[in-house]
mmCIF file of C-alpha atoms and ligand atoms in Angstrom:
data_model
loop_
_atom_site.group_PDB
_atom_site.id
_atom_site.type_symbol
_atom_site.label_atom_id
_atom_site.label_comp_id
_atom_site.label_asym_id
_atom_site.label_seq_id
_atom_site.Cartn_x
_atom_site.Cartn_y
_atom_site.Cartn_z
ATOM 1 C CA UNK N 11 98.862 88.565 79.795
ATOM 2 C CA UNK N 12 96.250 88.485 83.102
ATOM 3 C CA UNK N 13 92.909 88.330 83.499
ATOM 4 C CA UNK N 14 90.419 90.204 85.842
ATOM 5 C CA UNK N 15 87.141 90.703 85.926
ATOM 6 C CA UNK N 16 85.801 93.838 85.665
ATOM 7 C CA UNK N 17 83.420 93.982 88.025
ATOM 8 C CA UNK N 18 82.012 94.459 91.727
ATOM 9 C CA UNK N 19 79.028 91.997 91.933
ATOM 10 C CA UNK N 20 79.924 88.937 93.806
ATOM 11 C CA UNK N 21 77.829 86.007 92.302
ATOM 12 C CA UNK N 22 79.348 86.720 89.084
ATOM 13 C CA UNK N 23 83.192 86.503 90.498
ATOM 14 C CA UNK N 24 82.323 83.541 92.352
ATOM 15 C CA UNK N 25 81.321 82.122 88.318
ATOM 16 C CA UNK N 26 84.934 83.828 86.667
ATOM 17 C CA UNK N 27 86.572 82.332 89.069
ATOM 18 C CA UNK N 28 85.396 78.835 89.409
ATOM 19 C CA UNK N 29 86.178 78.660 85.571
ATOM 20 C CA UNK N 30 90.651 78.125 86.660
ATOM 21 C CA UNK N 31 91.339 81.470 84.610
ATOM 22 C CA UNK N 32 91.200 84.577 86.917
ATOM 23 C CA UNK N 33 94.023 86.470 87.967
ATOM 24 C CA UNK N 34 92.209 89.836 89.885
ATOM 25 C CA UNK N 35 89.499 92.330 90.679
ATOM 26 C CA UNK N 36 88.711 95.342 89.784
ATOM 27 C CA UNK N 37 85.991 97.372 90.831
ATOM 28 C CA UNK N 38 85.150 101.605 90.678
ATOM 29 C CA UNK N 39 82.799 103.427 92.384
ATOM 30 C CA UNK N 40 79.700 102.914 89.385
ATOM 31 C CA UNK N 41 80.457 99.198 89.406
ATOM 32 C CA UNK N 42 79.911 99.004 93.510
ATOM 33 C CA UNK N 43 76.664 101.263 93.153
ATOM 34 C CA UNK N 44 75.531 99.328 91.020
ATOM 35 C CA UNK N 45 75.375 96.576 93.195
ATOM 36 C CA UNK N 46 74.561 98.589 96.150
ATOM 37 C CA UNK N 47 76.495 97.666 98.480
ATOM 38 C CA UNK N 48 79.309 99.390 100.792
ATOM 39 C CA UNK N 49 82.958 99.730 98.439
ATOM 40 C CA UNK N 50 84.942 98.305 102.488
ATOM 41 C CA UNK N 51 82.508 94.918 102.510
ATOM 42 C CA UNK N 52 82.250 94.566 98.742
ATOM 43 C CA UNK N 53 86.268 94.195 98.589
ATOM 44 C CA UNK N 54 86.984 92.257 101.670
ATOM 45 C CA UNK N 55 84.261 89.577 100.487
ATOM 46 C CA UNK N 56 85.914 89.416 97.288
ATOM 47 C CA UNK N 57 89.140 88.947 98.970
ATOM 48 C CA UNK N 58 87.335 86.057 100.442
ATOM 49 C CA UNK N 59 86.999 84.038 96.585
ATOM 50 C CA UNK N 60 89.883 85.410 94.884
ATOM 51 C CA UNK N 61 93.892 85.756 95.461
ATOM 52 C CA UNK N 62 95.297 87.862 93.459
ATOM 53 C CA UNK N 63 95.349 91.986 92.968
ATOM 54 C CA UNK N 64 91.278 93.352 93.810
ATOM 55 C CA UNK N 65 91.471 97.014 93.197
ATOM 56 C CA UNK N 66 88.965 99.334 95.451
ATOM 57 C CA UNK N 67 88.777 102.438 94.550
ATOM 58 C CA UNK N 68 89.385 105.737 96.824
ATOM 59 C CA UNK N 69 87.452 108.971 96.681
ATOM 60 C CA UNK N 70 89.042 111.979 98.618
ATOM 61 C CA UNK N 71 90.314 114.388 96.164
ATOM 62 C CA UNK N 72 93.287 115.876 98.375
ATOM 63 C CA UNK N 73 97.086 113.683 98.524
ATOM 64 C CA UNK N 74 97.243 113.749 102.257
ATOM 65 C CA UNK N 75 93.191 112.240 102.575
ATOM 66 C CA UNK N 76 93.984 109.902 98.838
ATOM 67 C CA UNK N 77 96.616 108.895 102.158
ATOM 68 C CA UNK N 78 94.908 108.082 104.602
ATOM 69 C CA UNK N 79 91.550 106.337 102.930
ATOM 70 C CA UNK N 80 94.165 104.271 100.810
ATOM 71 C CA UNK N 81 95.982 102.802 104.231
ATOM 72 C CA UNK N 82 92.263 101.870 105.222
ATOM 73 C CA UNK N 83 91.901 99.772 101.730
ATOM 74 C CA UNK N 84 94.697 98.180 101.980
ATOM 75 C CA UNK N 85 94.646 97.335 105.369
ATOM 76 C CA UNK N 86 91.185 95.510 104.588
ATOM 77 C CA UNK N 87 93.596 92.129 102.930
ATOM 78 C CA UNK N 88 97.282 91.760 101.894
ATOM 79 C CA UNK N 89 95.858 91.454 97.942
ATOM 80 C CA UNK N 90 93.837 94.627 97.776
ATOM 81 C CA UNK N 91 95.900 97.966 95.690
ATOM 82 C CA UNK N 92 94.021 101.700 95.839
ATOM 83 C CA UNK N 93 93.049 102.400 93.142
ATOM 84 C CA UNK N 94 93.432 106.934 92.088
ATOM 85 C CA UNK N 95 92.412 109.052 88.968
ATOM 86 C CA UNK N 96 95.358 110.701 87.510
ATOM 87 C CA UNK N 97 95.928 113.957 88.411
ATOM 88 C CA UNK N 98 98.671 115.150 91.154
ATOM 89 C CA UNK N 99 97.141 114.814 94.037
ATOM 90 C CA UNK N 100 96.942 111.249 93.309
ATOM 91 C CA UNK N 101 100.249 111.761 91.607
ATOM 92 C CA UNK N 102 101.592 112.687 95.537
ATOM 93 C CA UNK N 103 99.845 110.279 96.976
ATOM 94 C CA UNK N 104 100.886 107.690 94.945
ATOM 95 C CA UNK N 105 104.633 107.655 95.716
ATOM 96 C CA UNK N 106 103.828 107.782 99.271
ATOM 97 C CA UNK N 107 101.116 105.144 99.483
ATOM 98 C CA UNK N 108 103.995 103.340 97.109
ATOM 99 C CA UNK N 109 107.315 104.191 99.443
ATOM 100 C CA UNK N 110 104.998 102.749 102.567
ATOM 101 C CA UNK N 111 104.543 99.293 100.417
ATOM 102 C CA UNK N 112 100.550 99.492 98.978
ATOM 103 C CA UNK N 113 100.214 99.088 95.937
ATOM 104 C CA UNK N 114 98.385 101.728 93.688
ATOM 105 C CA UNK N 115 96.707 101.726 90.358
ATOM 106 C CA UNK N 116 96.062 104.843 88.328
ATOM 107 C CA UNK N 117 93.496 104.968 86.808
ATOM 108 C CA UNK N 118 91.223 106.645 84.260
ATOM 109 C CA UNK N 119 94.413 106.761 82.072
ATOM 110 C CA UNK N 120 93.842 108.662 78.389
ATOM 111 C CA UNK N 121 97.325 109.493 77.020
ATOM 112 C CA UNK N 122 101.048 107.468 77.330
ATOM 113 C CA UNK N 123 102.649 110.687 79.370
ATOM 114 C CA UNK N 124 100.046 110.585 82.003
ATOM 115 C CA UNK N 125 101.204 106.610 82.158
ATOM 116 C CA UNK N 126 104.806 107.600 82.190
ATOM 117 C CA UNK N 127 104.236 110.018 85.118
ATOM 118 C CA UNK N 128 102.229 107.644 87.253
ATOM 119 C CA UNK N 129 105.087 104.390 86.467
ATOM 120 C CA UNK N 130 107.329 107.191 87.820
ATOM 121 C CA UNK N 131 105.088 108.137 90.855
ATOM 122 C CA UNK N 132 105.711 104.022 92.043
ATOM 123 C CA UNK N 133 101.836 103.065 90.436
ATOM 124 C CA UNK N 134 101.861 99.157 90.367
ATOM 125 C CA UNK N 135 99.366 99.758 87.244
ATOM 126 C CA UNK N 136 98.126 101.149 85.065
ATOM 127 C CA UNK N 137 94.707 101.575 83.754
ATOM 128 C CA UNK N 138 94.668 103.105 80.371
ATOM 129 C CA UNK N 139 91.068 103.004 79.016
ATOM 130 C CA UNK N 140 90.344 101.861 75.746
ATOM 131 C CA UNK N 141 86.737 101.110 75.530
ATOM 132 C CA UNK N 142 86.062 105.487 76.226
ATOM 133 C CA UNK N 143 88.726 106.494 73.514
ATOM 134 C CA UNK N 144 87.092 104.281 70.499
ATOM 135 C CA UNK N 145 83.782 105.957 72.276
ATOM 136 C CA UNK N 146 85.227 110.218 71.109
ATOM 137 C CA UNK N 147 85.890 108.324 67.954
ATOM 138 C CA UNK N 148 90.192 107.910 68.831
ATOM 139 C CA UNK N 149 91.240 103.999 68.442
ATOM 140 C CA UNK N 150 91.428 103.226 71.536
ATOM 141 C CA UNK N 151 93.795 100.290 71.174
ATOM 142 C CA UNK N 152 96.976 102.657 69.802
ATOM 143 C CA UNK N 153 97.274 104.342 73.317
ATOM 144 C CA UNK N 154 97.937 100.689 74.470
ATOM 145 C CA UNK N 155 100.844 100.469 71.749
ATOM 146 C CA UNK N 156 101.510 103.867 73.184
ATOM 147 C CA UNK N 157 102.505 102.638 76.522
ATOM 148 C CA UNK N 158 103.793 99.210 76.798
ATOM 149 C CA UNK N 159 106.342 101.161 73.471
ATOM 150 C CA UNK N 160 107.282 103.819 75.908
ATOM 151 C CA UNK N 161 107.797 100.799 79.450
ATOM 152 C CA UNK N 162 109.889 99.014 77.616
ATOM 153 C CA UNK N 163 111.710 101.385 76.817
ATOM 154 C CA UNK N 164 112.551 101.946 80.335
ATOM 155 C CA UNK N 165 112.736 98.998 83.970
ATOM 156 C CA UNK N 166 109.122 100.372 85.380
ATOM 157 C CA UNK N 167 107.277 97.512 87.778
ATOM 158 C CA UNK N 168 104.266 99.183 86.409
ATOM 159 C CA UNK N 169 102.141 96.896 84.801
ATOM 160 C CA UNK N 170 99.615 97.810 82.166
ATOM 161 C CA UNK N 171 95.542 96.714 82.978
ATOM 162 C CA UNK N 172 93.790 97.149 79.315
ATOM 163 C CA UNK N 173 90.583 98.266 81.109
ATOM 164 C CA UNK N 174 87.249 100.187 79.462
ATOM 165 C CA UNK N 175 87.095 96.907 77.325
ATOM 166 C CA UNK N 176 83.494 96.363 75.568
ATOM 167 C CA UNK N 177 84.047 93.326 72.943
ATOM 168 C CA UNK N 178 86.606 90.311 72.727
ATOM 169 C CA UNK N 179 88.355 92.316 69.977
ATOM 170 C CA UNK N 180 90.088 94.615 72.794
ATOM 171 C CA UNK N 181 90.581 91.576 74.353
ATOM 172 C CA UNK N 182 92.702 89.667 71.416
ATOM 173 C CA UNK N 183 93.893 93.332 70.247
ATOM 174 C CA UNK N 184 95.515 94.224 74.904
ATOM 175 C CA UNK N 185 97.635 90.536 74.180
ATOM 176 C CA UNK N 186 98.502 91.125 70.806
ATOM 177 C CA UNK N 187 99.890 93.537 72.581
ATOM 178 C CA UNK N 188 101.624 92.179 75.500
ATOM 179 C CA UNK N 189 99.547 94.346 78.102
ATOM 180 C CA UNK N 190 100.531 92.468 80.997
ATOM 181 C CA UNK N 191 96.424 92.278 82.274
ATOM 182 C CA UNK N 192 93.439 93.096 80.525
ATOM 183 C CA UNK N 193 90.385 93.342 83.063
ATOM 184 C CA UNK N 194 87.414 91.937 81.434
ATOM 185 C CA UNK N 195 83.922 92.698 82.185
ATOM 186 C CA UNK N 196 81.583 89.270 82.771
ATOM 187 C CA UNK N 197 79.164 89.307 79.463
ATOM 188 C CA UNK N 198 82.872 89.794 77.458
ATOM 189 C CA UNK N 199 84.470 86.403 79.011
ATOM 190 C CA UNK N 200 81.595 84.669 78.154
ATOM 191 C CA UNK N 201 81.958 85.717 74.531
ATOM 192 C CA UNK N 202 85.395 84.883 74.495
ATOM 193 C CA UNK N 203 84.439 81.021 75.918
ATOM 194 C CA UNK N 204 82.000 80.895 72.720
ATOM 195 C CA UNK N 205 82.476 79.997 69.031
ATOM 196 C CA UNK N 206 79.474 79.017 66.832
ATOM 197 C CA UNK N 207 81.527 76.143 65.216
ATOM 198 C CA UNK N 208 82.098 75.136 68.819
ATOM 199 C CA UNK N 209 78.772 74.316 69.738
ATOM 200 C CA UNK N 210 78.160 73.157 66.433
ATOM 201 C CA UNK N 211 80.948 70.398 67.060
ATOM 202 C CA UNK N 212 80.185 69.232 70.642
ATOM 203 C CA UNK N 213 76.149 68.089 69.269
ATOM 204 C CA UNK N 214 77.484 66.767 66.701
ATOM 205 C CA UNK N 215 80.292 64.467 68.786
ATOM 206 C CA UNK N 216 76.673 63.768 71.221
ATOM 207 C CA UNK N 217 74.677 62.855 67.176
ATOM 208 C CA UNK N 218 77.138 61.100 66.737
ATOM 209 C CA UNK N 219 78.225 58.940 69.982
ATOM 210 C CA UNK N 220 74.475 58.950 70.832
ATOM 211 C CA UNK N 221 74.068 56.860 67.758
ATOM 212 C CA UNK N 222 77.816 54.141 68.023
ATOM 213 C CA UNK N 223 76.218 53.254 71.330
ATOM 214 C CA UNK N 224 73.047 51.692 69.560
HETATM 215 O O1 G3P A 328 88.411 99.470 84.525
HETATM 216 C C1 G3P A 328 87.461 100.967 83.788
HETATM 217 C C2 G3P A 328 86.404 100.470 83.799
HETATM 218 O O2 G3P A 328 85.485 100.116 84.345
HETATM 219 C C3 G3P A 328 85.297 101.344 82.875
HETATM 220 O O3 G3P A 328 84.491 100.654 82.029
HETATM 221 O O4 G3P A 328 83.114 100.573 80.294
HETATM 222 O O5 G3P A 328 82.634 102.335 82.097
HETATM 223 O O6 G3P A 328 84.298 102.336 80.102
HETATM 224 P P1 G3P A 328 83.679 101.734 80.764
#
């Protein structure tokens, strides 16, 4: 499974990139606003750090405008893909952009039917939001299973990004289900590294090593 980081924070992207495990980056308007940056500056900086797909969200509401905005975003760097929110206008824009060779990440996916339509329109990625389904009392990981089941029947090139990841168990679920990608916030990535028994084991080895040197 490919690992993307879900943030617009440049320092955090640099840090996780240094671990050697990072395959790409997703941003959204809320994450960019949190950093007090303008989207174009932000994704340009990210493209200088990470060699992999970077999602930048277009904010237009009409297909024609989405296509124009998408072209502008994609022109910033060859790794930039255009994030569009699931709706009819986005489907139309996805068809056009994908025909031009510009990759689209269809976001805010909450059903397998939405994912199917996005794939049919030519989306390179679909982003089902796991945590936001959990928030309303549905099991978000069920949606990952449904989308992977549907996609397995066909030859779509669309990759499934498990998004809205809230804890390490979501990451395990995405990997066990076979999602192509999980986009993971910084805090969850750091939690994935740690285990109390690992920390305890390291401390004991250091202690014993010091003793053996005496
Ligand atoms: O990638 C989508 C993600 O940013 C949404 O996460 O935690 O706001 O539901 P969240």
